[in-house]
Short mmCIF file of N, CA and C in Angstrom, two decimals:
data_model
loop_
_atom_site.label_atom_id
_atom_site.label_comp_id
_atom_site.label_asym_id
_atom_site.label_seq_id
_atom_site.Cartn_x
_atom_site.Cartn_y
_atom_site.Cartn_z
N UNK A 1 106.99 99.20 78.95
CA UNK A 1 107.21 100.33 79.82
C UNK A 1 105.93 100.59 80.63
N UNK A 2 106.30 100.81 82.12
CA UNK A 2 104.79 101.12 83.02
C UNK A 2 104.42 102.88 83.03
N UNK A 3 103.48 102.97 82.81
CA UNK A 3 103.32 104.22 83.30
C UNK A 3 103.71 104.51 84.65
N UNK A 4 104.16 105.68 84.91
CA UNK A 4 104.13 105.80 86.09
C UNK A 4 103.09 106.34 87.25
N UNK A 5 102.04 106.54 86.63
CA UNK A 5 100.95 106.88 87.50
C UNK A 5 99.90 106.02 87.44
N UNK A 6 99.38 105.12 86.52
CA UNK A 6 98.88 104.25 86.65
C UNK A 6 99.58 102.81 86.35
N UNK A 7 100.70 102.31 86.49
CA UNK A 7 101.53 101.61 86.32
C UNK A 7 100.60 100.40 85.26
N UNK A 8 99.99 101.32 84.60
CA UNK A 8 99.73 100.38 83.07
C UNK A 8 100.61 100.15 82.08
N UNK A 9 100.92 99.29 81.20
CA UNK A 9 101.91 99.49 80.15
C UNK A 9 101.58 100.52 79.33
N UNK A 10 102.77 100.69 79.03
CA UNK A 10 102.21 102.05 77.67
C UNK A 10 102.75 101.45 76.30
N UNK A 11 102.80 101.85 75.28
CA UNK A 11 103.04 101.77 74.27
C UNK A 11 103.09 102.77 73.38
N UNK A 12 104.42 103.13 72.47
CA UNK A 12 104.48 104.16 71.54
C UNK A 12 103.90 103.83 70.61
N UNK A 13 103.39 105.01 70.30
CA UNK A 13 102.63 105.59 68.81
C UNK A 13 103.65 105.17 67.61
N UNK A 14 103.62 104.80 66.40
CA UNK A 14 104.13 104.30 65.46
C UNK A 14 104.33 106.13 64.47
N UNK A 15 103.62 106.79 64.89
CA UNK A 15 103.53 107.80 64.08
C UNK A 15 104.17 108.79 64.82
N UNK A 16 103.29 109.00 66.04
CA UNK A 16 103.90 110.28 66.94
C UNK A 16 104.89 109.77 67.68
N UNK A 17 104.98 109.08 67.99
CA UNK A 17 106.25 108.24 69.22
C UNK A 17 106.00 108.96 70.72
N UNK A 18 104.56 109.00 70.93
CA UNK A 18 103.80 109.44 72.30
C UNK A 18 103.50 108.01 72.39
N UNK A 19 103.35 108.29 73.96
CA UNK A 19 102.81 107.20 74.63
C UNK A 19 101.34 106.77 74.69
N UNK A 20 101.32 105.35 74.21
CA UNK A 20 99.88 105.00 74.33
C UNK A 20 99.48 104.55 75.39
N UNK A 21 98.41 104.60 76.61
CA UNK A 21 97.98 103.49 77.11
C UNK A 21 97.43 102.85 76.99
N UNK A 22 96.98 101.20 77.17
CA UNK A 22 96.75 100.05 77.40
C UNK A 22 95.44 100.57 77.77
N UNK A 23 94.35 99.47 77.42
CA UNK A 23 93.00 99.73 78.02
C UNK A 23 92.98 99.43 78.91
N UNK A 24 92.29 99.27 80.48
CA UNK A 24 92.32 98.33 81.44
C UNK A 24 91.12 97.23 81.24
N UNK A 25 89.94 97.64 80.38
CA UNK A 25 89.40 96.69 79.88
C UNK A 25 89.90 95.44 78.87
N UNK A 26 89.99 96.04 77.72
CA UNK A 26 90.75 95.31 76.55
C UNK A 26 91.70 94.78 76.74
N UNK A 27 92.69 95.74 77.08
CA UNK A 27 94.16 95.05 77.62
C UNK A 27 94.83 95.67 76.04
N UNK A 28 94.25 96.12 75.32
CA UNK A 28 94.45 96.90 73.89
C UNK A 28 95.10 98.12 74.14
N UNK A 29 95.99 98.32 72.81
CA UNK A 29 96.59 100.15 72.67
C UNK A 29 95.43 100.57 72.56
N UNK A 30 95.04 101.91 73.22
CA UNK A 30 93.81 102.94 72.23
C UNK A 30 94.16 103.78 71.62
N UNK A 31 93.30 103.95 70.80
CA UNK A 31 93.73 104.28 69.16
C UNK A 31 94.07 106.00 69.23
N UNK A 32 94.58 106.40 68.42
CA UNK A 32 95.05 107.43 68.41
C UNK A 32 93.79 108.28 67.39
N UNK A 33 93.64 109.26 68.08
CA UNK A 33 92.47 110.46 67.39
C UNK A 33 92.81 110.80 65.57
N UNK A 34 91.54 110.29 65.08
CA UNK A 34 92.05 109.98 63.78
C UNK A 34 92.26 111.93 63.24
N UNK A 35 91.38 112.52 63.64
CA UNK A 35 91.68 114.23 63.22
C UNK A 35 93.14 114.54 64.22
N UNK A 36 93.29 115.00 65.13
CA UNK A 36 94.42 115.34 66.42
C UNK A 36 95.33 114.38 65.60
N UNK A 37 95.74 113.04 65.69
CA UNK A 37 96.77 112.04 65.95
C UNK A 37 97.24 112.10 67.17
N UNK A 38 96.49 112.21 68.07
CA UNK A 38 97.06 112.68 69.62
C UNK A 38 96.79 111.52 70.05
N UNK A 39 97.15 110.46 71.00
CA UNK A 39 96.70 109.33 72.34
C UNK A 39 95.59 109.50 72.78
N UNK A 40 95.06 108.71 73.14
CA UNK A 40 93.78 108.78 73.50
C UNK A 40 93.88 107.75 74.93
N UNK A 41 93.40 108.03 75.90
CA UNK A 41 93.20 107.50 77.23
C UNK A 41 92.09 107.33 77.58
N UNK A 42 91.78 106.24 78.15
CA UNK A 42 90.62 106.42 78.87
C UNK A 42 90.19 107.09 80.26
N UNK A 43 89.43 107.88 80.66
CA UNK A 43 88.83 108.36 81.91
C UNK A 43 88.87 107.56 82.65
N UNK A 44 89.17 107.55 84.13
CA UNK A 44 88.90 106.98 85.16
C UNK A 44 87.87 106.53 85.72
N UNK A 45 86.76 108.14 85.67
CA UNK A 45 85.48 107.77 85.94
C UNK A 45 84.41 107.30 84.81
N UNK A 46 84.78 107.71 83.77
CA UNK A 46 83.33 107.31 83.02
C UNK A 46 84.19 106.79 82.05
N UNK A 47 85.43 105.87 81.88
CA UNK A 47 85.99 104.89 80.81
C UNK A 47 85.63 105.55 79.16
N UNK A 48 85.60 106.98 79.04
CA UNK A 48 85.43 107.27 77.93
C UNK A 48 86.79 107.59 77.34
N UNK A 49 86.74 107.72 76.40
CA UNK A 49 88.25 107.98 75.88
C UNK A 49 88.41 109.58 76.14
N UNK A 50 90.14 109.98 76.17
CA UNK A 50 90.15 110.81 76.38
C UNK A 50 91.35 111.35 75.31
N UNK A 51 91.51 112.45 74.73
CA UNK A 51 92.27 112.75 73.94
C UNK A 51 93.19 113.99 74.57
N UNK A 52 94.19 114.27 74.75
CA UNK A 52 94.85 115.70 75.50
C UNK A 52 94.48 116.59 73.98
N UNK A 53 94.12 117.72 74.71
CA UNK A 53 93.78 119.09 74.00
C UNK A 53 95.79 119.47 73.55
N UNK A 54 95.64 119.81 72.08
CA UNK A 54 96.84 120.26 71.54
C UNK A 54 96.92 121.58 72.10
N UNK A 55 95.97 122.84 72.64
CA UNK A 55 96.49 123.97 72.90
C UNK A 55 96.87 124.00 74.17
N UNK A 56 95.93 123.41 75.36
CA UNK A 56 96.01 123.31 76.53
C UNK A 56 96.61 122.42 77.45
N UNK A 57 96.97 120.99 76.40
CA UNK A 57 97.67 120.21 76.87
C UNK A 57 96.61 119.43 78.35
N UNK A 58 95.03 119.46 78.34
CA UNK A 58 94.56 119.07 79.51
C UNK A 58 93.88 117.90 78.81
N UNK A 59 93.28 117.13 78.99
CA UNK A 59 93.04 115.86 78.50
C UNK A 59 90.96 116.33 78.33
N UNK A 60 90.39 115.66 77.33
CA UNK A 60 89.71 115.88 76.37
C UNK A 60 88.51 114.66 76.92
N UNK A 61 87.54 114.78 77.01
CA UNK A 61 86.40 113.55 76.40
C UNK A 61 86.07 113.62 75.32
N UNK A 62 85.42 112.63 74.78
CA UNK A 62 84.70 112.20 73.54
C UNK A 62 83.21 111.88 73.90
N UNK A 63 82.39 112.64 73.68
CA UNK A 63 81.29 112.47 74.08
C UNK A 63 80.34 111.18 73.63
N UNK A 64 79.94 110.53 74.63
CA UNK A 64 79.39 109.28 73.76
C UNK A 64 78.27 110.10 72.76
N UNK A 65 77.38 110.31 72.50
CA UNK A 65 76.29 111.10 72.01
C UNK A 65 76.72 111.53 70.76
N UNK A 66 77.69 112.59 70.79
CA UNK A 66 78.21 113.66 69.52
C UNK A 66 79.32 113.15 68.75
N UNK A 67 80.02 112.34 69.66
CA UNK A 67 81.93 112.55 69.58
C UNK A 67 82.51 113.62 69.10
N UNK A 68 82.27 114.64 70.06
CA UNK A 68 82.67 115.59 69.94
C UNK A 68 83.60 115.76 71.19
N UNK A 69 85.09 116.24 71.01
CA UNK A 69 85.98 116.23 72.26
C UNK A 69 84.61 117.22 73.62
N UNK A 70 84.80 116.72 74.89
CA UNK A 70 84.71 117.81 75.59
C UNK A 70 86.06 117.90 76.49
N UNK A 71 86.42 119.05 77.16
CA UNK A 71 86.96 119.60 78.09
C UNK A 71 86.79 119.17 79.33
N UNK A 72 87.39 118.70 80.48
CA UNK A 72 87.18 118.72 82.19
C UNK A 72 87.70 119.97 82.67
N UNK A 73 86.71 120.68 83.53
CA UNK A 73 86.70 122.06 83.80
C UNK A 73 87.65 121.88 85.00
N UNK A 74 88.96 122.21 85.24
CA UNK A 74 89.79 122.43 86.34
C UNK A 74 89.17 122.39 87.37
N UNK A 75 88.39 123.34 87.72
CA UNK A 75 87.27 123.47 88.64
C UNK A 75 86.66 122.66 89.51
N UNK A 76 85.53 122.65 88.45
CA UNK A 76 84.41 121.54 88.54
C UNK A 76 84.72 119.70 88.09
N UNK A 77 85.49 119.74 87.05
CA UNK A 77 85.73 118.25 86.96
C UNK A 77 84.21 118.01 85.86
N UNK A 78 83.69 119.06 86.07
CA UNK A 78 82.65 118.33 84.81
C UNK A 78 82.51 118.73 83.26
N UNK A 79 82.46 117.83 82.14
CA UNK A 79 82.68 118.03 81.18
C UNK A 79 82.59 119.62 80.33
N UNK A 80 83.22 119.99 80.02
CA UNK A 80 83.22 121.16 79.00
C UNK A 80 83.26 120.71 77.37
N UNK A 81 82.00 121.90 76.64
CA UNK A 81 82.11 121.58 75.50
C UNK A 81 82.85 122.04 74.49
N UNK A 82 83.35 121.61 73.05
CA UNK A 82 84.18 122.42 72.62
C UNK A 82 83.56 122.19 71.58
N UNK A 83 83.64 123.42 70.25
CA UNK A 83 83.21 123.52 69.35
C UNK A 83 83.98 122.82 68.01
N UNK A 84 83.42 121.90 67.44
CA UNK A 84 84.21 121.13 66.49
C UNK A 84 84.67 122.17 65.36
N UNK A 85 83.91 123.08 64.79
CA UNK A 85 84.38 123.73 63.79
C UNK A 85 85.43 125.20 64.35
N UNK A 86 85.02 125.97 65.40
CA UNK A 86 85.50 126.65 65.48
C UNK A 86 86.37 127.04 66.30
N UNK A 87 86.27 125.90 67.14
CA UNK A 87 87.36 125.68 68.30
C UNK A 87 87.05 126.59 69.75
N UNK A 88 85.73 127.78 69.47
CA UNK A 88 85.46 128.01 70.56
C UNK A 88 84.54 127.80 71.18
N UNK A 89 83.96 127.70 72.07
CA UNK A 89 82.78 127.13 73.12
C UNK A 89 81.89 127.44 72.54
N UNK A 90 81.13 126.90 72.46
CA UNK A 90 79.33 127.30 71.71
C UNK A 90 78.31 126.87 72.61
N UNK A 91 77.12 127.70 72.58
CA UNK A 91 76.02 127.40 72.64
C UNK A 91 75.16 127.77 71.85
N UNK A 92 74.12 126.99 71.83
CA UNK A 92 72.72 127.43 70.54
C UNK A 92 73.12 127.57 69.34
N UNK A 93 74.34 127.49 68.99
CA UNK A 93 74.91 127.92 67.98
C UNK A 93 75.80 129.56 68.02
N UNK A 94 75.58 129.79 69.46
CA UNK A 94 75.99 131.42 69.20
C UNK A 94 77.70 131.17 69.79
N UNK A 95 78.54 132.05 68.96
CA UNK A 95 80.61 131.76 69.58
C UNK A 95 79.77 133.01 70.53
N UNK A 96 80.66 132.43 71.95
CA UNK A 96 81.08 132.82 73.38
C UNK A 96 82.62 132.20 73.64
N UNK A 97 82.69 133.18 74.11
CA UNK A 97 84.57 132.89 75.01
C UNK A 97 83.93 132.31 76.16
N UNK A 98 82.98 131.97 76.54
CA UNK A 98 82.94 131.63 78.48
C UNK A 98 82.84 130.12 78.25
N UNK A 99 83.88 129.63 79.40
CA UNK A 99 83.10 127.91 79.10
C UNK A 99 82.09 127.53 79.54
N UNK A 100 81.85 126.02 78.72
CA UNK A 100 80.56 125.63 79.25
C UNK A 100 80.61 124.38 80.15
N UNK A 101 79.40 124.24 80.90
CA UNK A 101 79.32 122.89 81.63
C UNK A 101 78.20 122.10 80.99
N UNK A 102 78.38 121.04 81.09
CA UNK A 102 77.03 120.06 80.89
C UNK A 102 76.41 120.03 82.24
N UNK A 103 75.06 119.98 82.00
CA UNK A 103 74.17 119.89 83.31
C UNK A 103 74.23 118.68 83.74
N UNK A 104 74.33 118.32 85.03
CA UNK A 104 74.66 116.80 85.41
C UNK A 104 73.15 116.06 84.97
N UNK A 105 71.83 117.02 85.47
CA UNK A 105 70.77 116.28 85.05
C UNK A 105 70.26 116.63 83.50
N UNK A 106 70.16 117.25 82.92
CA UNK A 106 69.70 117.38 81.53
C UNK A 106 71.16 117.02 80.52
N UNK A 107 72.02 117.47 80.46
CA UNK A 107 73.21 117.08 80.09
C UNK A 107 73.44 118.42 78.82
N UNK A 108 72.97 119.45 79.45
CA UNK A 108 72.99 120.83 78.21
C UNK A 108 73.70 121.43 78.81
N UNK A 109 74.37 121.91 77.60
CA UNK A 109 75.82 123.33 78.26
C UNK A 109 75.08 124.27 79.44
N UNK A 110 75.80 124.51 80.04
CA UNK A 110 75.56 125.65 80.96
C UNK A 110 76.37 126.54 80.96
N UNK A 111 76.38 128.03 81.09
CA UNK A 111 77.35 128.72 80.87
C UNK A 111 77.99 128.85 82.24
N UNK A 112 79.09 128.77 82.65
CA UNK A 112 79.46 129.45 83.96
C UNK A 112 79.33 130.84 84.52
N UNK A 113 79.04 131.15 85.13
CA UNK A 113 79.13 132.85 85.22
C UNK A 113 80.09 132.71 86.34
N UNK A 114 81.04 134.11 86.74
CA UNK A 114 81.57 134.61 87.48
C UNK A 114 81.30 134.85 88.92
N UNK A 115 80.00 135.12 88.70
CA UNK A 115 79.31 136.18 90.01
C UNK A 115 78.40 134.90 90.56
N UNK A 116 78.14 133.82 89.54
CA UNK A 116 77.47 132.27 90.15
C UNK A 116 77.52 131.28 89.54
N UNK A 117 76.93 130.37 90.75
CA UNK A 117 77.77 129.14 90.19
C UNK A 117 76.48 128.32 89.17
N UNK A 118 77.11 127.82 88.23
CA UNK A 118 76.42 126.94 87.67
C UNK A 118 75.13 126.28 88.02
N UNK A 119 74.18 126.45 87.23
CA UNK A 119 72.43 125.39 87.52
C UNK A 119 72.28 124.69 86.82
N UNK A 120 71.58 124.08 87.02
CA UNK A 120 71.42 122.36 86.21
C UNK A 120 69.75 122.57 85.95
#
């Protein structure tokens, strides 16, 4: 079966009976998120895997560094972090509801504010 947006093959999950895609490297299923059991895709731009978020349903990175899922900010398109234990955004260790960005040059959360835009 082709996907229809990237007309890659897909392949069902043996467990979930979701669709897998095909690497475009490997030519391999990618593996399904051993915590989630969710599909995992790879990114377009940075070929990292990507897992869809179970609450939000928006698709997930895996950070090379942590492997820790991040978020793509609707927005911005640049990674958001998510907190492995508590499921909400962290920084320094402190829970905040606001999301975060990674700095394109240092690569540390940034908080978004409302009133401005993100610094690096």
């Amino acid at each position: 079966m082709l996907s229809e947006e990237t007309q890659l093959p897909l392949v069902l999950s043996e467990e979930t009976k979701l669709p897998l895609m095909l690497s475009e490297e490997t030519k391999l299923p990618l593996m399904l998120s051993e915590e989630a059991k969710l599909p995992l895709v790879l990114s377009e731009e940075t070929k990292l895997p990507l897992v869809l978020s179970e609450e939000t349903k928006l698709p997930l990175v895996l950070s090379e560094e942590t492997k820790l899922p991040l978020m793509l900010s609707e927005e911005t398109q640049l990674p958001l972090v998510l907190s492995e234990t508590i499921k909400w955004l962290t920084v320094l260790g402190e829970t905040i509801k606001l999301p975060l960005v990674l700095g394109e040059v240092n690569k540390l959360p940034l908080i978004l504010s409302e009133e401005t835009t993100a610094k690096s």
